[in-house]
mmCIF file of C-alpha atoms in Angstrom:
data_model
loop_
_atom_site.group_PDB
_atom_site.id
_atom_site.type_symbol
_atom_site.label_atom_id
_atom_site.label_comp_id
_atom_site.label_asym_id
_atom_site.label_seq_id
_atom_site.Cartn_x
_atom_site.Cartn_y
_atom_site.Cartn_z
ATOM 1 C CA UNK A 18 -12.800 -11.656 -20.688
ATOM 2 C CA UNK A 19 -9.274 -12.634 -19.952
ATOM 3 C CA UNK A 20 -9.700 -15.856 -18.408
ATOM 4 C CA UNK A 21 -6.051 -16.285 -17.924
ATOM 5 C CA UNK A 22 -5.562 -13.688 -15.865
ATOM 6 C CA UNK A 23 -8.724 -14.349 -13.811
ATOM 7 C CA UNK A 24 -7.211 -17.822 -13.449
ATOM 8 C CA UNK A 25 -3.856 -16.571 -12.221
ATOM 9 C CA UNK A 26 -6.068 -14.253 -9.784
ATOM 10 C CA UNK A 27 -8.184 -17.189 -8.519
ATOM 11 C CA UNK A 28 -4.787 -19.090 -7.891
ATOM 12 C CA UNK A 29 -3.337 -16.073 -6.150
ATOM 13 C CA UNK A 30 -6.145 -15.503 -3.590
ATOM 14 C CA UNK A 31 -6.788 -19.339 -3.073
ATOM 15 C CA UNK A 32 -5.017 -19.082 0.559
ATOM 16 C CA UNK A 33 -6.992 -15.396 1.476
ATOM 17 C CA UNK A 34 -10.356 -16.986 0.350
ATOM 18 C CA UNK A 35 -9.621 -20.180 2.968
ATOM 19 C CA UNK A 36 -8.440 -17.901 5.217
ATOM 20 C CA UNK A 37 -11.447 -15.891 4.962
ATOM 21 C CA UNK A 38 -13.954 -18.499 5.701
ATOM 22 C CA UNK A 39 -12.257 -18.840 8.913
ATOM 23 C CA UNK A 40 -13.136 -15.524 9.765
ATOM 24 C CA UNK A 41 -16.148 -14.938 8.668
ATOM 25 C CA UNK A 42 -17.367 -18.091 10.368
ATOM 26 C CA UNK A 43 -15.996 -16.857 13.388
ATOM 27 C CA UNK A 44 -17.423 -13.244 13.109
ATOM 28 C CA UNK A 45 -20.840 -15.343 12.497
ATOM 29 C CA UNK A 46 -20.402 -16.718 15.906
ATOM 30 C CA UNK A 47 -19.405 -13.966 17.582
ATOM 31 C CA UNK A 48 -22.568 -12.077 16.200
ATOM 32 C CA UNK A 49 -24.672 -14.319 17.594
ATOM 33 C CA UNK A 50 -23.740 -14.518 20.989
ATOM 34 C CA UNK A 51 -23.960 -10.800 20.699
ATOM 35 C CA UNK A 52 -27.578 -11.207 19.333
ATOM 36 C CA UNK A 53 -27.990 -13.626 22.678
ATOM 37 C CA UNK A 54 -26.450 -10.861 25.104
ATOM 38 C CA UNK A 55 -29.076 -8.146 22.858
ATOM 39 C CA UNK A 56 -31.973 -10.243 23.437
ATOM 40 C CA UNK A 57 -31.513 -10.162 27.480
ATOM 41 C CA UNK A 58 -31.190 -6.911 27.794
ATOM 42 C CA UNK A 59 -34.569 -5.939 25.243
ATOM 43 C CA UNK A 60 -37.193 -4.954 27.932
ATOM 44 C CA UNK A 61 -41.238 -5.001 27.771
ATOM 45 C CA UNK A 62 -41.763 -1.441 27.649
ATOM 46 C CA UNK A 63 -42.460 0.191 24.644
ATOM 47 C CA UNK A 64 -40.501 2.342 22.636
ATOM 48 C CA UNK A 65 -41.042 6.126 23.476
ATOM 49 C CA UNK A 66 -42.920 8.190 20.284
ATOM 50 C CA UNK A 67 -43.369 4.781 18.592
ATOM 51 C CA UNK A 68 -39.197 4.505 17.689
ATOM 52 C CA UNK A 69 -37.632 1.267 18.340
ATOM 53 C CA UNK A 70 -35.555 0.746 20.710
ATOM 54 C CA UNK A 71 -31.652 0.964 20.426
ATOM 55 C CA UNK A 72 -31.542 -2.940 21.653
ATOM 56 C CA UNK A 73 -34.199 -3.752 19.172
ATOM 57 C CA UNK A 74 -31.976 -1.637 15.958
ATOM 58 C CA UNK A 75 -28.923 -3.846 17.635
ATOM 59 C CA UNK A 76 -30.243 -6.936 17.022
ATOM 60 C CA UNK A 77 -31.641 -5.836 14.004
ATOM 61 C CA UNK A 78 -28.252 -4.991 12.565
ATOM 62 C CA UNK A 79 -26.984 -8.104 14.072
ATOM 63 C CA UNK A 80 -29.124 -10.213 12.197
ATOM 64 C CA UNK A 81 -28.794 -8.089 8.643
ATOM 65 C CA UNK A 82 -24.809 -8.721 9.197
ATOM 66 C CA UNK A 83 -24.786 -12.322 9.410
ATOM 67 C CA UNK A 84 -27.361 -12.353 6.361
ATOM 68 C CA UNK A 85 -24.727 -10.711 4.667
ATOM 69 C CA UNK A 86 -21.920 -12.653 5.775
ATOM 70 C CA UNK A 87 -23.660 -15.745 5.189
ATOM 71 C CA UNK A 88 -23.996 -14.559 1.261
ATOM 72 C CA UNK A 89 -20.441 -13.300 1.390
ATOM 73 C CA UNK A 90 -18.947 -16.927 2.813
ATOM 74 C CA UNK A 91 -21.191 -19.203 0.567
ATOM 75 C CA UNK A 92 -19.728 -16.980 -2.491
ATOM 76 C CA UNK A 93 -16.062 -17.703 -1.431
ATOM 77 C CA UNK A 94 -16.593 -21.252 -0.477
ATOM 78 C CA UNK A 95 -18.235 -21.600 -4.117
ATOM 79 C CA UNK A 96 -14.884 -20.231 -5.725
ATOM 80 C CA UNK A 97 -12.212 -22.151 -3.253
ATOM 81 C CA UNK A 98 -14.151 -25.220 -4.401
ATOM 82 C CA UNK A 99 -13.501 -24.103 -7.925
ATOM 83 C CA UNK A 100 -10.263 -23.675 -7.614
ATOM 84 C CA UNK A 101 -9.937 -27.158 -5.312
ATOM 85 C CA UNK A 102 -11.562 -28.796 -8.708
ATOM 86 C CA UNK A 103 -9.279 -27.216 -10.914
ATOM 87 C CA UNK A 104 -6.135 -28.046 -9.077
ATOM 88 C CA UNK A 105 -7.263 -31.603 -8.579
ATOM 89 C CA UNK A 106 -7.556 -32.072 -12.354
ATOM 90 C CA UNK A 107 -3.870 -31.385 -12.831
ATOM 91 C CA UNK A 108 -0.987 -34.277 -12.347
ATOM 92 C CA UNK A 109 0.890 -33.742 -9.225
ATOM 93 C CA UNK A 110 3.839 -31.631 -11.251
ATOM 94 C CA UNK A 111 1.740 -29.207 -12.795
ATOM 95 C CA UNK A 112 0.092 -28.922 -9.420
ATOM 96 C CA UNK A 113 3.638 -28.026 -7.558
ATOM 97 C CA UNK A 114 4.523 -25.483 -10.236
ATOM 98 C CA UNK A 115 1.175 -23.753 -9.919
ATOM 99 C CA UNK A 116 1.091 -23.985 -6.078
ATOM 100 C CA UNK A 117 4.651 -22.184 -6.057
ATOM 101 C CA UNK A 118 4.093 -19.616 -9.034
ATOM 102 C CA UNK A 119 0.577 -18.462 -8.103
ATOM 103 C CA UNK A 120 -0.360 -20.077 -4.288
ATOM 104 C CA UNK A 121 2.651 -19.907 -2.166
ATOM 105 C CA UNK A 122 4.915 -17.800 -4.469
ATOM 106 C CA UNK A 123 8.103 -16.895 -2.555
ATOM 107 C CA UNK A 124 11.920 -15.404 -3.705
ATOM 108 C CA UNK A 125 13.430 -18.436 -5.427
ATOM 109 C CA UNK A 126 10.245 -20.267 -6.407
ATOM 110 C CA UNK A 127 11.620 -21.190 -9.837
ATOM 111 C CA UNK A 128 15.152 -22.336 -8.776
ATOM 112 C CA UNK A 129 13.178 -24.409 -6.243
ATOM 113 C CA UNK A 130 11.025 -25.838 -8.858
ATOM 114 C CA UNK A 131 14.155 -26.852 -11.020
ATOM 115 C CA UNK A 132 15.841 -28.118 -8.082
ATOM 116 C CA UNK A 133 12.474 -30.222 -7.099
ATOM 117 C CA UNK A 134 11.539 -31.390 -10.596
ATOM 118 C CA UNK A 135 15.116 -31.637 -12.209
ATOM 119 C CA UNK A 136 13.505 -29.974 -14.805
ATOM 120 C CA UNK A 137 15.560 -26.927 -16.721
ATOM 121 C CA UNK A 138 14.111 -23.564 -16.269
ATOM 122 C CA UNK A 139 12.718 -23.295 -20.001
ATOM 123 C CA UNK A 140 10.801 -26.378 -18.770
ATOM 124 C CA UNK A 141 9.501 -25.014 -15.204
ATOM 125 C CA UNK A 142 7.768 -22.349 -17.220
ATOM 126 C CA UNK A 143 6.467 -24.929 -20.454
ATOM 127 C CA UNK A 144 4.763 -26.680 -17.386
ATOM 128 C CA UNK A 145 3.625 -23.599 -15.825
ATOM 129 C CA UNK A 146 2.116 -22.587 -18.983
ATOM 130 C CA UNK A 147 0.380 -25.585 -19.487
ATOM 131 C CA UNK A 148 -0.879 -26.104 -16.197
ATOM 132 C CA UNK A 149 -2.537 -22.709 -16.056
ATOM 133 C CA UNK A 150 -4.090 -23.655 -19.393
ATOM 134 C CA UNK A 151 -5.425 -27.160 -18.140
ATOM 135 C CA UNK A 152 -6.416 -25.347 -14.686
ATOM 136 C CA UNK A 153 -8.029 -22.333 -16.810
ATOM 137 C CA UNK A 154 -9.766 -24.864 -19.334
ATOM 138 C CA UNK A 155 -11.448 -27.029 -16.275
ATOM 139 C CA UNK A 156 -12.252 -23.867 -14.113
ATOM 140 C CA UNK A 157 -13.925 -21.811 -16.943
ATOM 141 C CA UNK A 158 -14.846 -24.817 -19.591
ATOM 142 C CA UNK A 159 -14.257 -23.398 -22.989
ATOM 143 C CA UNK A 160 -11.913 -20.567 -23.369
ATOM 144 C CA UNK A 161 -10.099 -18.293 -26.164
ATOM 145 C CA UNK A 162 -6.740 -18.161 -23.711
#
């Protein structure tokens, strides 16, 4: 496995995982108030031909979708807090230059960076490569980078 590259990859979709358990959170909330609506509307009689009825396979599907987004948001809070870990074991510097490469990468981000860090841009990409290294080694533990 190249755990640089799935280091790079964690650092790139850092802000879509955050943003994502937002919104799963929220869709988790919204299904349930959908499950309450469902449950008023289930009546007493039976189902015709011994079928369930449609409110019953609506709230059944309700409840199998927030199972599943339930798994699907504990998963990505597990890797943000991976990558939270691994950023917070790098100095402030080799955080920036990660942030900027990887998190928040926009047109200019190494000019910035030199600008920032008064720092040549030879340098800006020494401590880029290091950081990733440091944030690779205390994501993944012990890797052949």
């Amino acid at each position: 496995m190249n755990w640089k590259k799935e280091a790079e990859n964690d650092l790139r979709n850092y802000e879509r995982r955050l943003q994502s358990l937002q919104n799963t959170a929220e869709k988790i909330r919204a299904l349930r108030e959908q499950m309450l609506s469902i449950r008023g509307g289930i009546s007493d009689s039976a189902p015709v031909q011994g079928g369930s009825s449609s409110a019953q396979d609506r709230l059944i599907d309700c409840i199998a979708e927030i199972e599943r987004l339930g798994h699907t948001r504990a998963a990505t809070a597990r890797l943000v807090r991976l990558v939270d870990r691994g950023l917070a074991s790098l100095s402030e510097q080799e955080r920036r230059v990660l942030e900027l490469f990887y998190i928040h990468r926009s047109p200019g981000h190494v000019e910035r960076l030199m600008d920032e860090l008064h720092l040549e841009q030879a340098q800006v990409y020494r401590v880029k490569d290091a950081a990733l290294y440091r944030f690779t080694a205390a994501v993944y533990g012990i890797i052949d980078y």
